[in-house]
C-alpha cells in the first residue's frame, strides 16, 4: 500500500512540473480510504490460445494416474490405485484370448492357467527313480536330457527308470520274492520247476486262492446217478433247441369229428356247399334288435369267429379249449365238425377265399392249414414263437402265400406249396397283432404292441410308412371299410380311430368312435357290408353300433357275460350279426 501511495505522489509531482494544473475534486477519496482502481496491464506479445495445451497436460496427468502397470517391470516408483492394480493388460492380443486383449491373460473360464512344465506321471517316475537309484532327469534342462544325482549309478543301470525295467529283471524279482516266501514258510527251499508247474501239489499249495485249489488234473471220476440224469435232460433240451422249425411247436395228433347226419346229401353235394338260392335281399343294412340263436359247445371262452366267405351259411369259431368248431347257420344251427389239432388255446382263424380251407394259429406255436370238408391237416408251420395273427394273401393267384404276425416282433411269410419261409418283415419293436391288406392287396398294414402302425409293400421287407404318435395306444384289431378307402383301428384308449388307406395313411380326425370300454381287451372291430355302421365288442359284454357318417352311437346290445371279444356281420343277411365272448357262447342276432 505504501508503494502504491508513493507511486501516486510521484505522478502528481510530475504533472505540476509540466505546468498543468491538477483539478480539484472535492469528492476525491482520502488516502486512508480504498485504493484507487488500476488499469489492466498491456503486453506487446501476440495473444496465444492455450486451451489445447491445458487439455493435453490434463490428459497426460490422467493417463499417468490410470495407466495399467507393466507386468514385466520389477519396481513401481509411484503408489498405484486399486483400478491400476486390477486393470487388464494392454498390448498385442494374447494367444488364448478370443477377443484380443479385452480378456487379458484369461485362457480358462476361471482365469489364467499356466502350462505345467512337467506332467504328473513323469514327475512320479523321476521322483521314484531318484528314490530308488539316486539319479533323475534334470527338470531345468531345456534341450536334451541332463541328469542330476548319482551319475555312476546312471551309467551302471543304463539310465533306466523304475517304470521301464527289463522283462528279465521283473521275472528275476518275482522268482526271488517267491523263493523268499518259500524259505519263510517252510524253512527249506522248494524246487523252482514245481512252483511254476500248475499240475503239482506245490503250485496248488502256493496258489490257495486259485479256483482250482485242491484239485489235480487227472482222469475224470464216474458220474453219480443224479449227475447222469441231469446230463441226459440237458442234452435232450439242447437237442430240442437245435431242432428244425417244423419241430419247434408242440406236436399233437390231428383229429376231426363230424357231427352232422351225412357228409354228402342225396345229390352228392358236400356239407360245406353253399345253398344256391340264397342271395342278398337288399343293399341296405339294419341294426339287429333281438337274439335269434345261441351256439354253445366250447368249454372255455371263444376267441374269434369267421363267417364262411361270400355266403355265410357256416360260421367257424376258435376256442380257448384248444378246439375249432364249425356251425350251421341257415338250417339246423348245430355244430357240424370239430377240429382238434392244437394243445393250447387257439388265437386266430382265417378262411381262404373259397372257404374250402382255413388257417388256425395256436398258443402251442403251431400254424395249421386245414381242409374244411374232411378235417385233415394239409400242412403245419412253426418258427418256435407264438403266432398272434394269420392271413392268406387275398389275391386268388396267391392263395398259397401265408403271412403270420409272431410274438418275436416279426411277420413271417411262407410259401405253403414248398413249406419254406420266403420273407421276413422285421421292423416292429413289439409282438405283431394285426395284418390288413390294402391298395388292391399290393400293400399291407400291421399293428403291434409297440403302439405303431407300419405299412409294407407285399414281398419287400422295408417299411414304406411308419405311423407313431405320442398319443397313440396299441391297436389289437383293425378292419377295412367295404369301400377300401378307410381303416378302423380299435385303440386301447377306448376309441376307434379311422385312417386313410391312400398314399399318406393319415388319421381322420373328424371320425372317432367312442363310448365303449375296450381297454385291455383285443375286441374286434367290424363294418356292416354296406359301410353305414361300425360295430365293436367291449369289455363289459356289450356290442356297440355307431353310425359311420355322424359317428354317434346307434345302439348297444348286452350280448355276453364277461367280455364280448368278437363280432361279425353276416355277408348276405344284412340285419344279422354274430358275436362271441369269453363265456364260451356264440350268439346270432
Coordinates of N, CA, C and O in Angstrom, one line a residue, residues 223-233:
X223 N -19.6 -140.4 -13.0 CA -20.7 -139.5 -12.6 C -21.6 -140.3 -11.7 O -21.9 -141.5 -11.9
X224 N -22.3 -139.5 -10.8 CA -23.3 -140.1 -9.9 C -24.6 -140.3 -10.8 O -24.7 -139.7 -11.9
X225 N -25.5 -141.0 -10.2 CA -26.8 -141.2 -10.9 C -27.5 -139.9 -11.2 O -28.1 -139.7 -12.2
X226 N -27.5 -139.0 -10.2 CA -28.1 -137.7 -10.3 C -27.5 -136.9 -11.4 O -28.2 -136.2 -12.2
X227 N -26.1 -136.9 -11.4 CA -25.4 -136.1 -12.5 C -25.7 -136.7 -13.9 O -25.9 -135.9 -14.8
X228 N -25.8 -138.0 -14.0 CA -26.1 -138.6 -15.3 C -27.5 -138.2 -15.7 O -27.7 -137.9 -16.9
X229 N -28.5 -138.2 -14.8 CA -29.9 -137.9 -15.1 C -29.9 -136.4 -15.6 O -30.6 -136.1 -16.6
X230 N -29.2 -135.5 -14.9 CA -29.2 -134.1 -15.3 C -28.6 -133.9 -16.6 O -29.1 -133.2 -17.5
X231 N -27.5 -134.6 -16.9 CA -26.8 -134.5 -18.2 C -27.7 -135.0 -19.4 O -27.7 -134.3 -20.4
X232 N -28.4 -136.0 -19.1 CA -29.3 -136.5 -20.2 C -30.4 -135.5 -20.5 O -30.8 -135.2 -21.6
X233 N -31.0 -134.9 -19.4 CA -32.1 -133.9 -19.6 C -31.5 -132.7 -20.3 O -32.2 -132.1 -21.2

